Amino acid sequence: MDAGAGGDAEIQSSMPLPVAHYWKQYTNTNVACGAAPKPPAPIKTQYMMFGQKYCEEDCVIRPLETQGLPRLYPQKYDKKVELKKLVASIICSFIDLLDILVESPSSPRRLEKLEDLSVLIINIHHIINEFRPHQARETLKVMMELQKREMIDASKKLTEGMTKANDLIAKYTDEVSRMEMNEADELAFVTSSMSIGNNQPSGGGLTSSSVSVVKTEVLQLDDDADDVMDSMMEQGLL
């Protein structure tokens, strides 16, 4: 925390700002009008990262010579062969160190063997680190293959769902069309029946109303005849 000229306190953080602080500035409006911030220029000079100095021209895997460490293998080499040699050298140096510790623990050769072991381990670690770019590429390939497979599966499931939905829509559309046609046919039949009944001439036949009147009169005559027969039987005339 630093105090400014006006007495205001300014807080400085060693960590970068949250990602949302950056992507929220790249809206469609800001990009269209040119208000979005420009990408930072590449660093031309040395910079510090994780306590180490780096430069733009440095390789991804920095050579041992640039770090002030001796190289125990040639520039062009077979990694498997050199790793086996270094491992064998570490075993031999470790055995020599045990002998020194048994014979003379305070001998200055002990520090020399420890330094030799340190250099051997650093060289092995450096050779292994040279596989990191290849590992990163292969890891990225696997991740992209997994994402591709997930996208294909999701697209397949979405297509199947759309097909099922379209089939259901077509099925129910046909059913609704058939129901509408049946209702239209029934309505047309009722309308035609009513129109026939209304347009039939009065002397040209019996209508439904006249038929009902005739049936009522016949029933009344049958009842009257039954009453007459009953009265005659009571009087002994039959």
PDB file of C-alpha atoms in Angstrom:
ATOM      1  CA  MET A   1       0.000   0.000   0.000  1.00  0.00           C
ATOM      2  CA  ASP A   2       1.559   3.294  -1.127  1.00  0.00           C
ATOM      3  CA  ALA A   3       0.570   6.783  -0.084  1.00  0.00           C
ATOM      4  CA  GLY A   4       0.025   9.256  -2.905  1.00  0.00           C
ATOM      5  CA  ALA A   5       0.847  12.936  -3.037  1.00  0.00           C
ATOM      6  CA  GLY A   6      -2.655  13.862  -1.939  1.00  0.00           C
ATOM      7  CA  GLY A   7      -2.622  11.445   0.968  1.00  0.00           C
ATOM      8  CA  ASP A   8      -4.763   8.816  -0.806  1.00  0.00           C
ATOM      9  CA  ALA A   9      -3.791   5.183  -0.360  1.00  0.00           C
ATOM     10  CA  GLU A  10      -3.304   3.048  -3.464  1.00  0.00           C
ATOM     11  CA  ILE A  11      -3.620  -0.720  -3.175  1.00  0.00           C
ATOM     12  CA  GLN A  12      -1.415  -2.790  -5.459  1.00  0.00           C
ATOM     13  CA  SER A  13      -1.915  -6.529  -5.931  1.00  0.00           C
ATOM     14  CA  SER A  14       0.605  -9.019  -7.251  1.00  0.00           C
ATOM     15  CA  MET A  15      -2.231 -11.065  -8.780  1.00  0.00           C
ATOM     16  CA  PRO A  16      -3.998 -10.057 -12.027  1.00  0.00           C
ATOM     17  CA  LEU A  17      -7.558  -8.818 -12.067  1.00  0.00           C
ATOM     18  CA  PRO A  18     -10.413 -11.347 -12.426  1.00  0.00           C
ATOM     19  CA  VAL A  19     -11.125 -12.563 -15.948  1.00  0.00           C
ATOM     20  CA  ALA A  20     -14.597 -10.968 -15.909  1.00  0.00           C
ATOM     21  CA  HIS A  21     -12.931  -7.542 -15.691  1.00  0.00           C
ATOM     22  CA  TYR A  22     -11.502  -8.088 -19.179  1.00  0.00           C
ATOM     23  CA  TRP A  23     -14.153  -9.947 -21.164  1.00  0.00           C
ATOM     24  CA  LYS A  24     -16.934  -7.601 -20.027  1.00  0.00           C
ATOM     25  CA  GLN A  25     -15.146  -4.797 -21.907  1.00  0.00           C
ATOM     26  CA  TYR A  26     -15.369  -6.687 -25.227  1.00  0.00           C
ATOM     27  CA  THR A  27     -19.087  -6.299 -25.887  1.00  0.00           C
ATOM     28  CA  ASN A  28     -20.448  -6.092 -29.433  1.00  0.00           C
ATOM     29  CA  THR A  29     -21.067  -2.367 -28.993  1.00  0.00           C
ATOM     30  CA  ASN A  30     -17.542  -1.650 -27.757  1.00  0.00           C
ATOM     31  CA  VAL A  31     -15.968  -3.743 -30.519  1.00  0.00           C
ATOM     32  CA  ALA A  32     -18.110  -2.086 -33.213  1.00  0.00           C
ATOM     33  CA  CYS A  33     -17.254   1.455 -32.104  1.00  0.00           C
ATOM     34  CA  GLY A  34     -13.616   0.637 -31.341  1.00  0.00           C
ATOM     35  CA  ALA A  35     -13.933   1.249 -27.600  1.00  0.00           C
ATOM     36  CA  ALA A  36     -12.683  -2.215 -26.661  1.00  0.00           C
ATOM     37  CA  PRO A  37      -9.130  -2.161 -25.252  1.00  0.00           C
ATOM     38  CA  LYS A  38      -6.332  -3.220 -27.566  1.00  0.00           C
ATOM     39  CA  PRO A  39      -4.263  -6.314 -26.724  1.00  0.00           C
ATOM     40  CA  PRO A  40      -1.062  -5.526 -24.826  1.00  0.00           C
ATOM     41  CA  ALA A  41       2.139  -5.211 -26.804  1.00  0.00           C
ATOM     42  CA  PRO A  42       4.676  -8.063 -26.514  1.00  0.00           C
ATOM     43  CA  ILE A  43       7.327  -7.577 -23.864  1.00  0.00           C
ATOM     44  CA  LYS A  44      10.652  -6.881 -25.524  1.00  0.00           C
ATOM     45  CA  THR A  45      12.770  -6.776 -22.394  1.00  0.00           C
ATOM     46  CA  GLN A  46      13.301  -9.247 -19.578  1.00  0.00           C
ATOM     47  CA  TYR A  47      10.535  -9.871 -17.078  1.00  0.00           C
ATOM     48  CA  MET A  48      10.161 -11.746 -13.818  1.00  0.00           C
ATOM     49  CA  MET A  49       7.857 -14.749 -13.431  1.00  0.00           C
ATOM     50  CA  PHE A  50       7.829 -17.109 -10.458  1.00  0.00           C
ATOM     51  CA  GLY A  51      11.054 -15.545  -9.249  1.00  0.00           C
ATOM     52  CA  GLN A  52      12.901 -16.226 -12.530  1.00  0.00           C
ATOM     53  CA  LYS A  53      13.997 -13.851 -15.261  1.00  0.00           C
ATOM     54  CA  TYR A  54      12.572 -14.534 -18.714  1.00  0.00           C
ATOM     55  CA  CYS A  55      12.899 -12.955 -22.125  1.00  0.00           C
ATOM     56  CA  GLU A  56      10.643 -13.036 -25.173  1.00  0.00           C
ATOM     57  CA  GLU A  57      13.318 -14.782 -27.227  1.00  0.00           C
ATOM     58  CA  ASP A  58      13.820 -17.570 -24.697  1.00  0.00           C
ATOM     59  CA  CYS A  59      12.934 -21.103 -25.717  1.00  0.00           C
ATOM     60  CA  VAL A  60      10.034 -22.892 -24.102  1.00  0.00           C
ATOM     61  CA  ILE A  61      12.564 -25.135 -22.363  1.00  0.00           C
ATOM     62  CA  ARG A  62      15.470 -22.941 -21.408  1.00  0.00           C
ATOM     63  CA  PRO A  63      18.914 -24.486 -22.046  1.00  0.00           C
ATOM     64  CA  LEU A  64      21.008 -25.395 -19.046  1.00  0.00           C
ATOM     65  CA  GLU A  65      23.775 -23.042 -20.164  1.00  0.00           C
ATOM     66  CA  THR A  66      21.495 -20.000 -19.778  1.00  0.00           C
ATOM     67  CA  GLN A  67      20.866 -21.028 -16.178  1.00  0.00           C
ATOM     68  CA  GLY A  68      24.569 -21.404 -15.370  1.00  0.00           C
ATOM     69  CA  LEU A  69      24.411 -25.200 -15.155  1.00  0.00           C
ATOM     70  CA  PRO A  70      26.697 -27.715 -16.940  1.00  0.00           C
ATOM     71  CA  ARG A  71      25.279 -29.946 -19.657  1.00  0.00           C
ATOM     72  CA  LEU A  72      26.274 -33.601 -19.352  1.00  0.00           C
ATOM     73  CA  TYR A  73      24.918 -34.722 -22.713  1.00  0.00           C
ATOM     74  CA  PRO A  74      25.429 -33.493 -26.319  1.00  0.00           C
ATOM     75  CA  GLN A  75      23.131 -31.131 -28.215  1.00  0.00           C
ATOM     76  CA  LYS A  76      21.832 -33.914 -30.440  1.00  0.00           C
ATOM     77  CA  TYR A  77      21.132 -37.038 -28.484  1.00  0.00           C
ATOM     78  CA  ASP A  78      18.790 -39.934 -27.888  1.00  0.00           C
ATOM     79  CA  LYS A  79      16.771 -39.180 -24.776  1.00  0.00           C
ATOM     80  CA  LYS A  80      16.372 -42.810 -23.724  1.00  0.00           C
ATOM     81  CA  VAL A  81      20.092 -43.554 -24.035  1.00  0.00           C
ATOM     82  CA  GLU A  82      21.149 -40.411 -22.159  1.00  0.00           C
ATOM     83  CA  LEU A  83      18.600 -40.972 -19.382  1.00  0.00           C
ATOM     84  CA  LYS A  84      19.930 -44.492 -18.842  1.00  0.00           C
ATOM     85  CA  LYS A  85      23.507 -43.146 -18.693  1.00  0.00           C
ATOM     86  CA  LEU A  86      22.553 -40.447 -16.187  1.00  0.00           C
ATOM     87  CA  VAL A  87      20.684 -42.920 -13.985  1.00  0.00           C
ATOM     88  CA  ALA A  88      23.698 -45.235 -13.985  1.00  0.00           C
ATOM     89  CA  SER A  89      25.947 -42.269 -13.080  1.00  0.00           C
ATOM     90  CA  ILE A  90      23.641 -41.359 -10.191  1.00  0.00           C
ATOM     91  CA  ILE A  91      23.829 -44.914  -8.837  1.00  0.00           C
ATOM     92  CA  CYS A  92      27.623 -44.923  -9.066  1.00  0.00           C
ATOM     93  CA  SER A  93      27.907 -41.494  -7.437  1.00  0.00           C
ATOM     94  CA  PHE A  94      25.546 -42.527  -4.664  1.00  0.00           C
ATOM     95  CA  ILE A  95      27.628 -45.647  -3.961  1.00  0.00           C
ATOM     96  CA  ASP A  96      30.794 -43.496  -3.868  1.00  0.00           C
ATOM     97  CA  LEU A  97      29.077 -41.142  -1.457  1.00  0.00           C
ATOM     98  CA  LEU A  98      28.220 -44.056   0.848  1.00  0.00           C
ATOM     99  CA  ASP A  99      31.856 -45.179   0.798  1.00  0.00           C
ATOM    100  CA  ILE A 100      32.992 -41.671   1.687  1.00  0.00           C
ATOM    101  CA  LEU A 101      30.503 -41.469   4.537  1.00  0.00           C
ATOM    102  CA  VAL A 102      31.737 -44.790   5.895  1.00  0.00           C
ATOM    103  CA  GLU A 103      35.460 -44.028   5.608  1.00  0.00           C
ATOM    104  CA  SER A 104      35.601 -40.269   6.257  1.00  0.00           C
ATOM    105  CA  PRO A 105      32.308 -38.456   6.856  1.00  0.00           C
ATOM    106  CA  SER A 106      34.009 -35.068   7.241  1.00  0.00           C
ATOM    107  CA  SER A 107      36.010 -35.379   4.022  1.00  0.00           C
ATOM    108  CA  PRO A 108      35.579 -32.557   1.461  1.00  0.00           C
ATOM    109  CA  ARG A 109      34.903 -35.245  -1.157  1.00  0.00           C
ATOM    110  CA  ARG A 110      31.491 -35.666   0.414  1.00  0.00           C
ATOM    111  CA  LEU A 111      30.441 -32.184  -0.736  1.00  0.00           C
ATOM    112  CA  GLU A 112      31.887 -32.860  -4.163  1.00  0.00           C
ATOM    113  CA  LYS A 113      29.786 -36.031  -4.538  1.00  0.00           C
ATOM    114  CA  LEU A 114      26.698 -34.192  -3.353  1.00  0.00           C
ATOM    115  CA  GLU A 115      27.344 -31.526  -5.980  1.00  0.00           C
ATOM    116  CA  ASP A 116      27.814 -34.222  -8.643  1.00  0.00           C
ATOM    117  CA  LEU A 117      24.508 -35.845  -7.641  1.00  0.00           C
ATOM    118  CA  SER A 118      22.758 -32.478  -7.803  1.00  0.00           C
ATOM    119  CA  VAL A 119      24.067 -31.806 -11.334  1.00  0.00           C
ATOM    120  CA  LEU A 120      23.085 -35.300 -12.502  1.00  0.00           C
ATOM    121  CA  ILE A 121      19.548 -34.952 -11.130  1.00  0.00           C
ATOM    122  CA  ILE A 122      19.157 -31.496 -12.717  1.00  0.00           C
ATOM    123  CA  ASN A 123      20.228 -32.892 -16.102  1.00  0.00           C
ATOM    124  CA  ILE A 124      17.732 -35.754 -15.811  1.00  0.00           C
ATOM    125  CA  HIS A 125      15.007 -33.304 -14.836  1.00  0.00           C
ATOM    126  CA  HIS A 126      15.872 -31.093 -17.813  1.00  0.00           C
ATOM    127  CA  ILE A 127      15.659 -33.993 -20.286  1.00  0.00           C
ATOM    128  CA  ILE A 128      12.281 -34.982 -18.843  1.00  0.00           C
ATOM    129  CA  ASN A 129      11.062 -31.371 -19.136  1.00  0.00           C
ATOM    130  CA  GLU A 130      11.846 -31.463 -22.854  1.00  0.00           C
ATOM    131  CA  PHE A 131       8.918 -33.870 -23.183  1.00  0.00           C
ATOM    132  CA  ARG A 132       6.528 -31.231 -21.789  1.00  0.00           C
ATOM    133  CA  PRO A 133       5.632 -29.585 -25.142  1.00  0.00           C
ATOM    134  CA  HIS A 134       4.880 -33.006 -26.625  1.00  0.00           C
ATOM    135  CA  GLN A 135       2.830 -33.902 -23.541  1.00  0.00           C
ATOM    136  CA  ALA A 136       0.930 -30.616 -23.792  1.00  0.00           C
ATOM    137  CA  ARG A 137       0.126 -31.225 -27.474  1.00  0.00           C
ATOM    138  CA  GLU A 138      -1.047 -34.790 -26.803  1.00  0.00           C
ATOM    139  CA  THR A 139      -3.132 -33.648 -23.823  1.00  0.00           C
ATOM    140  CA  LEU A 140      -4.722 -30.953 -25.978  1.00  0.00           C
ATOM    141  CA  LYS A 141      -5.489 -33.529 -28.678  1.00  0.00           C
ATOM    142  CA  VAL A 142      -7.188 -35.796 -26.128  1.00  0.00           C
ATOM    143  CA  MET A 143      -9.213 -32.895 -24.736  1.00  0.00           C
ATOM    144  CA  MET A 144     -10.314 -31.839 -28.212  1.00  0.00           C
ATOM    145  CA  GLU A 145     -11.251 -35.417 -29.100  1.00  0.00           C
ATOM    146  CA  LEU A 146     -13.357 -35.666 -25.935  1.00  0.00           C
ATOM    147  CA  GLN A 147     -15.053 -32.341 -26.693  1.00  0.00           C
ATOM    148  CA  LYS A 148     -15.701 -33.451 -30.269  1.00  0.00           C
ATOM    149  CA  ARG A 149     -17.202 -36.733 -29.063  1.00  0.00           C
ATOM    150  CA  GLU A 150     -19.405 -34.922 -26.531  1.00  0.00           C
ATOM    151  CA  MET A 151     -20.599 -32.474 -29.200  1.00  0.00           C
ATOM    152  CA  ILE A 152     -21.384 -35.333 -31.611  1.00  0.00           C
ATOM    153  CA  ASP A 153     -23.327 -37.199 -28.915  1.00  0.00           C
ATOM    154  CA  ALA A 154     -25.230 -34.063 -27.943  1.00  0.00           C
ATOM    155  CA  SER A 155     -26.033 -33.323 -31.592  1.00  0.00           C
ATOM    156  CA  LYS A 156     -27.195 -36.908 -32.114  1.00  0.00           C
ATOM    157  CA  LYS A 157     -29.465 -36.784 -29.055  1.00  0.00           C
ATOM    158  CA  LEU A 158     -30.839 -33.413 -30.160  1.00  0.00           C
ATOM    159  CA  THR A 159     -31.551 -34.758 -33.650  1.00  0.00           C
ATOM    160  CA  GLU A 160     -33.320 -37.802 -32.209  1.00  0.00           C
ATOM    161  CA  GLY A 161     -35.392 -35.582 -29.932  1.00  0.00           C
ATOM    162  CA  MET A 162     -36.359 -33.313 -32.830  1.00  0.00           C
ATOM    163  CA  THR A 163     -37.336 -36.358 -34.923  1.00  0.00           C
ATOM    164  CA  LYS A 164     -39.547 -37.715 -32.137  1.00  0.00           C
ATOM    165  CA  ALA A 165     -41.118 -34.303 -31.611  1.00  0.00           C
ATOM    166  CA  ASN A 166     -41.838 -33.935 -35.343  1.00  0.00           C
ATOM    167  CA  ASP A 167     -43.391 -37.425 -35.427  1.00  0.00           C
ATOM    168  CA  LEU A 168     -45.646 -36.588 -32.479  1.00  0.00           C
ATOM    169  CA  ILE A 169     -46.643 -33.270 -34.047  1.00  0.00           C
ATOM    170  CA  ALA A 170     -47.487 -34.977 -37.361  1.00  0.00           C
ATOM    171  CA  LYS A 171     -49.458 -37.718 -35.552  1.00  0.00           C
ATOM    172  CA  TYR A 172     -51.571 -35.329 -33.519  1.00  0.00           C
ATOM    173  CA  THR A 173     -52.006 -33.012 -36.493  1.00  0.00           C
ATOM    174  CA  ASP A 174     -53.511 -35.910 -38.473  1.00  0.00           C
ATOM    175  CA  GLU A 175     -55.789 -36.801 -35.566  1.00  0.00           C
ATOM    176  CA  VAL A 176     -56.984 -33.210 -35.240  1.00  0.00           C
ATOM    177  CA  SER A 177     -57.577 -33.051 -39.006  1.00  0.00           C
ATOM    178  CA  ARG A 178     -59.638 -36.257 -38.898  1.00  0.00           C
ATOM    179  CA  MET A 179     -61.667 -34.971 -35.950  1.00  0.00           C
ATOM    180  CA  GLU A 180     -62.329 -31.698 -37.762  1.00  0.00           C
ATOM    181  CA  MET A 181     -63.398 -33.598 -40.903  1.00  0.00           C
ATOM    182  CA  ASN A 182     -65.762 -35.816 -38.882  1.00  0.00           C
ATOM    183  CA  GLU A 183     -67.285 -32.793 -37.183  1.00  0.00           C
ATOM    184  CA  ALA A 184     -67.664 -31.067 -40.546  1.00  0.00           C
ATOM    185  CA  ASP A 185     -69.379 -34.154 -42.023  1.00  0.00           C
ATOM    186  CA  GLU A 186     -71.772 -34.403 -39.056  1.00  0.00           C
ATOM    187  CA  LEU A 187     -72.569 -30.723 -39.271  1.00  0.00           C
ATOM    188  CA  ALA A 188     -73.173 -30.998 -43.026  1.00  0.00           C
ATOM    189  CA  PHE A 189     -75.489 -33.999 -42.504  1.00  0.00           C
ATOM    190  CA  VAL A 190     -77.536 -32.205 -39.842  1.00  0.00           C
ATOM    191  CA  THR A 191     -77.739 -29.081 -41.971  1.00  0.00           C
ATOM    192  CA  SER A 192     -78.857 -31.043 -45.039  1.00  0.00           C
ATOM    193  CA  SER A 193     -81.493 -32.914 -42.999  1.00  0.00           C
ATOM    194  CA  MET A 194     -82.891 -29.692 -41.631  1.00  0.00           C
ATOM    195  CA  SER A 195     -82.931 -28.103 -45.048  1.00  0.00           C
ATOM    196  CA  ILE A 196     -84.805 -31.117 -46.525  1.00  0.00           C
ATOM    197  CA  GLY A 197     -87.425 -30.971 -43.754  1.00  0.00           C
ATOM    198  CA  ASN A 198     -87.982 -27.262 -44.199  1.00  0.00           C
ATOM    199  CA  ASN A 199     -88.211 -27.371 -48.011  1.00  0.00           C
ATOM    200  CA  GLN A 200     -90.699 -30.367 -48.243  1.00  0.00           C
ATOM    201  CA  PRO A 201     -94.223 -29.237 -49.586  1.00  0.00           C
ATOM    202  CA  SER A 202     -97.277 -29.496 -47.253  1.00  0.00           C
ATOM    203  CA  GLY A 203     -99.426 -31.710 -49.557  1.00  0.00           C
ATOM    204  CA  GLY A 204     -96.633 -33.773 -50.945  1.00  0.00           C
ATOM    205  CA  GLY A 205     -96.253 -36.150 -48.007  1.00  0.00           C
ATOM    206  CA  LEU A 206     -95.979 -36.450 -44.282  1.00  0.00           C
ATOM    207  CA  THR A 207     -93.498 -34.434 -42.338  1.00  0.00           C
ATOM    208  CA  SER A 208     -92.056 -35.443 -39.027  1.00  0.00           C
ATOM    209  CA  SER A 209     -94.571 -33.242 -37.189  1.00  0.00           C
ATOM    210  CA  SER A 210     -97.550 -34.699 -39.076  1.00  0.00           C
ATOM    211  CA  VAL A 211     -96.333 -38.241 -38.422  1.00  0.00           C
ATOM    212  CA  SER A 212     -96.150 -37.528 -34.697  1.00  0.00           C
ATOM    213  CA  VAL A 213     -99.717 -36.105 -34.732  1.00  0.00           C
ATOM    214  CA  VAL A 214    -101.046 -39.205 -36.533  1.00  0.00           C
ATOM    215  CA  LYS A 215     -99.327 -41.499 -34.043  1.00  0.00           C
ATOM    216  CA  THR A 216    -100.876 -39.547 -31.143  1.00  0.00           C
ATOM    217  CA  GLU A 217    -104.382 -39.773 -32.664  1.00  0.00           C
ATOM    218  CA  VAL A 218    -104.035 -43.531 -33.234  1.00  0.00           C
ATOM    219  CA  LEU A 219    -103.025 -44.027 -29.630  1.00  0.00           C
ATOM    220  CA  GLN A 220    -106.032 -41.996 -28.448  1.00  0.00           C
ATOM    221  CA  LEU A 221    -108.398 -44.098 -30.625  1.00  0.00           C
ATOM    222  CA  ASP A 222    -106.954 -47.295 -29.189  1.00  0.00           C
ATOM    223  CA  ASP A 223    -107.550 -46.033 -25.682  1.00  0.00           C
ATOM    224  CA  ASP A 224    -111.156 -45.074 -26.471  1.00  0.00           C
ATOM    225  CA  ALA A 225    -111.839 -48.515 -27.943  1.00  0.00           C
ATOM    226  CA  ASP A 226    -110.459 -50.201 -24.851  1.00  0.00           C
ATOM    227  CA  ASP A 227    -112.732 -48.085 -22.622  1.00  0.00           C
ATOM    228  CA  VAL A 228    -115.832 -49.007 -24.676  1.00  0.00           C
ATOM    229  CA  MET A 229    -115.019 -52.717 -24.503  1.00  0.00           C
ATOM    230  CA  ASP A 230    -114.567 -52.557 -20.744  1.00  0.00           C
ATOM    231  CA  SER A 231    -117.902 -50.819 -20.206  1.00  0.00           C
ATOM    232  CA  MET A 232    -119.776 -53.329 -22.383  1.00  0.00           C
ATOM    233  CA  MET A 233    -118.266 -56.243 -20.445  1.00  0.00           C
ATOM    234  CA  GLU A 234    -119.341 -54.678 -17.159  1.00  0.00           C
ATOM    235  CA  GLN A 235    -122.935 -54.332 -18.443  1.00  0.00           C
ATOM    236  CA  GLY A 236    -122.954 -57.937 -19.589  1.00  0.00           C
ATOM    237  CA  LEU A 237    -123.480 -57.104 -23.135  1.00  0.00           C
ATOM    238  CA  LEU A 238    -120.434 -59.154 -24.074  1.00  0.00           C
TER     239      LEU A 238
END
